[in-house]
């Protein structure tokens, strides 16, 4: 049954957490079944930390199938794989999610659609919230926070490299907070439901303002010949501390 497969997947995640030294502390009530569980997203370890305490079927990117150790096991356990940029694949995953919810199993989604450093929650995509609103399924927001920024999997680092670094540390503290379920109101739109869940998650995050760009004097810019010949002209340059220079998430 769907419930049995979800519990087996939870057991697999519990063992992977132990292998990777993920020391998970949990707050809040466990999600009711079935429910749509949604979380902020920093790393591939997020679903491991959540699923060990809340059996569900996660929605994952199709590339996971090719990952060592995880890919084959996840496929056998019935993960919902979605191909990025494919509307057809996304629609198929939503249909499967709806069938699982109807069978009494929960679904886990990361509606940001990418990973980040975890200082804030990016805007949520509405897809899975449409299923919740249509069928009256409760939405359970979850906030995941790591003690170290090293746990965030962003930028160009490979999966193998991040996995090796994570496994090499003896202990990786993680906080998982299950918030109260949000029950869709009659006529509530998917967009409104998505934003309500996002705000609950954001309240438990250390929201940070982007750093201000630094300025400095550059009396001999390499393109000085292209500038008007005015003495003491100030050149403004933006260095890597600006958000636009940051590596994109996954």
Short mmCIF file of C-alpha atoms in Angstrom, two decimals:
data_model
loop_
_atom_site.label_atom_id
_atom_site.label_comp_id
_atom_site.label_asym_id
_atom_site.label_seq_id
_atom_site.Cartn_x
_atom_site.Cartn_y
_atom_site.Cartn_z
CA UNK A 1 0.00 0.00 0.00
CA UNK A 2 1.00 3.66 -0.32
CA UNK A 3 1.20 4.04 3.46
CA UNK A 4 3.51 1.03 3.80
CA UNK A 5 5.86 2.37 1.11
CA UNK A 6 5.92 5.79 2.78
CA UNK A 7 6.89 4.21 6.13
CA UNK A 8 9.60 2.18 4.43
CA UNK A 9 10.97 5.34 2.85
CA UNK A 10 10.92 6.98 6.29
CA UNK A 11 13.06 4.11 7.61
CA UNK A 12 15.54 4.55 4.76
CA UNK A 13 15.79 8.27 5.52
CA UNK A 14 16.37 7.57 9.20
CA UNK A 15 19.34 5.36 8.34
CA UNK A 16 20.74 7.90 5.88
CA UNK A 17 20.51 10.59 8.56
CA UNK A 18 22.56 8.38 10.86
CA UNK A 19 25.14 7.71 8.13
CA UNK A 20 25.52 11.45 7.39
CA UNK A 21 25.63 12.46 11.05
CA UNK A 22 22.41 14.48 10.76
CA UNK A 23 21.41 15.21 14.36
CA UNK A 24 17.77 16.24 13.93
CA UNK A 25 15.86 18.07 16.64
CA UNK A 26 12.12 18.27 16.04
CA UNK A 27 9.55 20.80 17.19
CA UNK A 28 5.80 20.95 16.66
CA UNK A 29 3.04 18.41 16.04
CA UNK A 30 3.54 15.71 13.42
CA UNK A 31 1.54 16.29 10.23
CA UNK A 32 -1.85 14.60 9.94
CA UNK A 33 -2.25 12.02 7.18
CA UNK A 34 -2.90 12.74 4.43
CA UNK A 35 -1.45 16.22 4.08
CA UNK A 36 0.62 18.32 1.72
CA UNK A 37 3.91 19.02 3.52
CA UNK A 38 5.87 22.01 2.20
CA UNK A 39 9.29 23.21 3.30
CA UNK A 40 12.05 25.69 2.60
CA UNK A 41 14.93 24.14 0.67
CA UNK A 42 18.68 24.26 1.32
CA UNK A 43 20.00 20.80 0.46
CA UNK A 44 19.21 17.26 -0.66
CA UNK A 45 19.39 16.41 3.06
CA UNK A 46 16.18 18.38 3.74
CA UNK A 47 13.81 15.53 2.77
CA UNK A 48 15.88 13.04 4.77
CA UNK A 49 15.46 15.12 7.94
CA UNK A 50 11.72 15.62 7.37
CA UNK A 51 10.74 12.15 6.19
CA UNK A 52 12.39 10.31 9.07
CA UNK A 53 9.74 11.94 11.30
CA UNK A 54 6.83 12.32 8.85
CA UNK A 55 6.28 9.51 6.30
CA UNK A 56 5.41 10.98 2.91
CA UNK A 57 6.24 10.79 -0.80
CA UNK A 58 8.62 13.59 -1.78
CA UNK A 59 8.64 15.37 -5.12
CA UNK A 60 12.22 15.37 -6.43
CA UNK A 61 14.01 16.51 -9.55
CA UNK A 62 14.56 13.78 -12.14
CA UNK A 63 18.37 14.02 -11.82
CA UNK A 64 18.16 12.24 -8.45
CA UNK A 65 17.73 8.95 -10.32
CA UNK A 66 21.39 9.15 -11.37
CA UNK A 67 22.78 9.83 -7.90
CA UNK A 68 24.90 7.05 -6.35
CA UNK A 69 23.38 5.18 -3.40
CA UNK A 70 20.16 7.19 -3.51
CA UNK A 71 18.84 6.98 -7.05
CA UNK A 72 17.87 3.32 -7.36
CA UNK A 73 16.47 3.13 -3.83
CA UNK A 74 14.37 6.24 -4.30
CA UNK A 75 12.92 4.97 -7.58
CA UNK A 76 11.95 1.64 -6.01
CA UNK A 77 10.20 3.43 -3.17
CA UNK A 78 8.05 5.44 -5.57
CA UNK A 79 9.41 8.98 -5.38
CA UNK A 80 7.69 11.54 -7.58
CA UNK A 81 10.29 12.64 -10.13
CA UNK A 82 9.73 15.82 -12.09
CA UNK A 83 11.73 17.07 -15.06
CA UNK A 84 12.63 20.72 -14.79
CA UNK A 85 11.10 22.94 -17.41
CA UNK A 86 8.65 20.27 -18.55
CA UNK A 87 5.01 21.25 -18.08
CA UNK A 88 3.94 17.73 -19.07
CA UNK A 89 6.14 16.15 -16.40
CA UNK A 90 4.90 18.62 -13.80
CA UNK A 91 1.26 17.87 -14.62
CA UNK A 92 1.93 14.13 -14.37
CA UNK A 93 3.50 14.53 -10.91
CA UNK A 94 0.51 16.54 -9.70
CA UNK A 95 -1.85 13.82 -10.90
CA UNK A 96 0.17 11.15 -9.06
CA UNK A 97 0.26 13.35 -5.96
CA UNK A 98 -3.51 13.63 -6.02
CA UNK A 99 -3.89 9.84 -6.25
CA UNK A 100 -1.50 9.33 -3.31
CA UNK A 101 -3.38 11.85 -1.18
CA UNK A 102 -6.66 10.15 -2.05
CA UNK A 103 -5.11 6.85 -0.91
CA UNK A 104 -4.29 8.35 2.48
CA UNK A 105 -0.58 9.10 1.98
CA UNK A 106 1.09 12.49 2.42
CA UNK A 107 3.19 14.32 -0.18
CA UNK A 108 6.30 16.41 0.51
CA UNK A 109 7.14 19.33 -1.79
CA UNK A 110 9.76 22.09 -1.90
CA UNK A 111 7.82 24.83 -3.69
CA UNK A 112 10.77 27.24 -3.94
CA UNK A 113 11.92 25.00 -6.80
CA UNK A 114 15.61 25.47 -5.94
CA UNK A 115 17.99 25.55 -2.99
CA UNK A 116 19.24 28.64 -1.18
CA UNK A 117 21.43 29.56 1.78
CA UNK A 118 18.35 29.52 4.01
CA UNK A 119 18.28 33.16 5.13
CA UNK A 120 14.81 33.54 3.61
CA UNK A 121 12.20 31.55 1.70
CA UNK A 122 11.94 32.30 -2.02
CA UNK A 123 8.47 32.79 -3.59
CA UNK A 124 6.52 29.52 -3.74
CA UNK A 125 5.29 27.90 -6.92
CA UNK A 126 1.57 27.25 -6.82
CA UNK A 127 1.23 23.77 -8.37
CA UNK A 128 0.86 21.51 -5.32
CA UNK A 129 -1.26 24.13 -3.54
CA UNK A 130 -3.84 23.83 -6.30
CA UNK A 131 -4.30 20.14 -5.39
CA UNK A 132 -4.65 21.02 -1.70
CA UNK A 133 -7.20 23.75 -2.41
CA UNK A 134 -9.19 21.61 -4.83
CA UNK A 135 -9.43 18.57 -2.56
CA UNK A 136 -9.46 20.31 0.83
CA UNK A 137 -6.21 18.66 1.96
CA UNK A 138 -4.41 20.38 4.88
CA UNK A 139 -1.08 22.06 4.13
CA UNK A 140 1.67 21.65 6.74
CA UNK A 141 4.50 24.21 6.55
CA UNK A 142 7.91 22.99 7.75
CA UNK A 143 10.99 25.07 8.52
CA UNK A 144 14.41 23.41 8.21
CA UNK A 145 17.45 25.16 9.70
CA UNK A 146 21.04 23.94 9.85
CA UNK A 147 23.58 24.97 12.45
CA UNK A 148 26.20 25.45 9.73
CA UNK A 149 25.96 27.25 6.39
CA UNK A 150 28.21 24.49 5.04
CA UNK A 151 25.13 22.28 4.76
CA UNK A 152 23.57 24.44 2.03
CA UNK A 153 24.05 22.87 -1.41
CA UNK A 154 24.18 25.83 -3.76
CA UNK A 155 26.36 27.12 -6.56
CA UNK A 156 28.47 24.81 -8.72
CA UNK A 157 29.54 22.23 -6.14
CA UNK A 158 28.93 18.65 -7.27
CA UNK A 159 26.70 16.26 -5.37
CA UNK A 160 29.63 13.88 -4.71
CA UNK A 161 31.77 16.65 -3.23
CA UNK A 162 29.04 17.93 -0.92
CA UNK A 163 28.09 14.40 0.13
CA UNK A 164 31.73 13.61 1.02
CA UNK A 165 32.12 16.80 3.07
CA UNK A 166 28.86 16.15 4.92
CA UNK A 167 29.67 12.52 5.70
CA UNK A 168 33.17 13.48 6.90
CA UNK A 169 31.76 15.57 9.75
CA UNK A 170 30.81 13.53 12.80
CA UNK A 171 27.79 15.67 13.64
CA UNK A 172 25.55 17.96 11.60
CA UNK A 173 22.88 19.58 13.80
CA UNK A 174 19.55 20.27 12.11
CA UNK A 175 16.35 21.84 13.41
CA UNK A 176 13.01 20.77 11.88
CA UNK A 177 9.87 22.64 12.92
CA UNK A 178 6.45 21.28 11.96
CA UNK A 179 3.97 24.16 12.06
CA UNK A 180 0.23 23.87 12.55
CA UNK A 181 -1.69 22.64 9.53
CA UNK A 182 -3.34 25.21 7.28
CA UNK A 183 -6.81 24.08 6.20
CA UNK A 184 -7.83 25.59 2.85
CA UNK A 185 -10.84 27.88 3.11
CA UNK A 186 -13.71 27.62 0.65
CA UNK A 187 -12.76 29.48 -2.51
CA UNK A 188 -9.16 30.11 -1.38
CA UNK A 189 -6.82 30.41 -4.35
CA UNK A 190 -3.64 28.34 -4.71
CA UNK A 191 -1.62 31.58 -4.74
CA UNK A 192 -3.10 32.72 -1.43
CA UNK A 193 -2.55 29.30 0.14
CA UNK A 194 1.06 29.23 -1.09
CA UNK A 195 1.79 32.68 0.34
CA UNK A 196 0.18 31.80 3.68
CA UNK A 197 2.43 28.73 4.00
CA UNK A 198 5.51 30.70 2.95
CA UNK A 199 4.91 33.40 5.56
CA UNK A 200 4.62 30.80 8.32
CA UNK A 201 7.98 29.32 7.28
CA UNK A 202 9.61 32.76 6.98
CA UNK A 203 8.63 33.65 10.54
CA UNK A 204 10.91 30.85 11.78
CA UNK A 205 13.87 31.85 9.59
CA UNK A 206 16.63 34.38 10.37
CA UNK A 207 15.49 36.81 7.66
CA UNK A 208 18.48 38.89 6.60
CA UNK A 209 18.73 41.98 4.43
CA UNK A 210 21.12 41.71 1.48
CA UNK A 211 24.53 43.26 2.22
CA UNK A 212 25.20 46.73 0.90
CA UNK A 213 27.64 46.98 -2.00
CA UNK A 214 31.06 48.37 -1.17
CA UNK A 215 32.46 51.42 -2.95
CA UNK A 216 36.07 52.50 -3.39
CA UNK A 217 38.19 54.95 -5.31
CA UNK A 218 39.71 53.73 -8.56
CA UNK A 219 41.92 56.55 -9.89
CA UNK A 220 43.31 54.37 -12.66
CA UNK A 221 40.43 52.35 -14.08
CA UNK A 222 41.48 50.17 -17.06
CA UNK A 223 38.83 51.99 -19.14
CA UNK A 224 39.85 55.47 -18.00
CA UNK A 225 40.47 56.47 -21.60
CA UNK A 226 36.75 55.94 -22.29
CA UNK A 227 35.65 58.29 -19.52
CA UNK A 228 35.32 62.07 -19.68
CA UNK A 229 38.59 63.66 -18.66
CA UNK A 230 37.44 65.22 -15.41
CA UNK A 231 40.00 65.25 -12.57
CA UNK A 232 39.19 63.18 -9.52
CA UNK A 233 36.29 61.29 -11.14
CA UNK A 234 34.82 58.69 -8.78
CA UNK A 235 34.32 55.18 -10.10
CA UNK A 236 31.69 53.01 -8.43
CA UNK A 237 32.28 49.28 -8.61
CA UNK A 238 30.26 46.45 -7.13
CA UNK A 239 32.08 43.49 -5.68
CA UNK A 240 30.98 39.96 -4.92
CA UNK A 241 29.14 40.90 -1.75
CA UNK A 242 26.19 42.08 -3.82
CA UNK A 243 23.31 39.53 -4.20
CA UNK A 244 23.49 39.77 -8.00
CA UNK A 245 26.99 38.29 -7.84
CA UNK A 246 25.97 35.28 -5.75
CA UNK A 247 25.91 31.79 -7.19
CA UNK A 248 22.42 30.66 -8.18
CA UNK A 249 20.72 27.86 -6.30
CA UNK A 250 19.95 24.42 -7.71
#
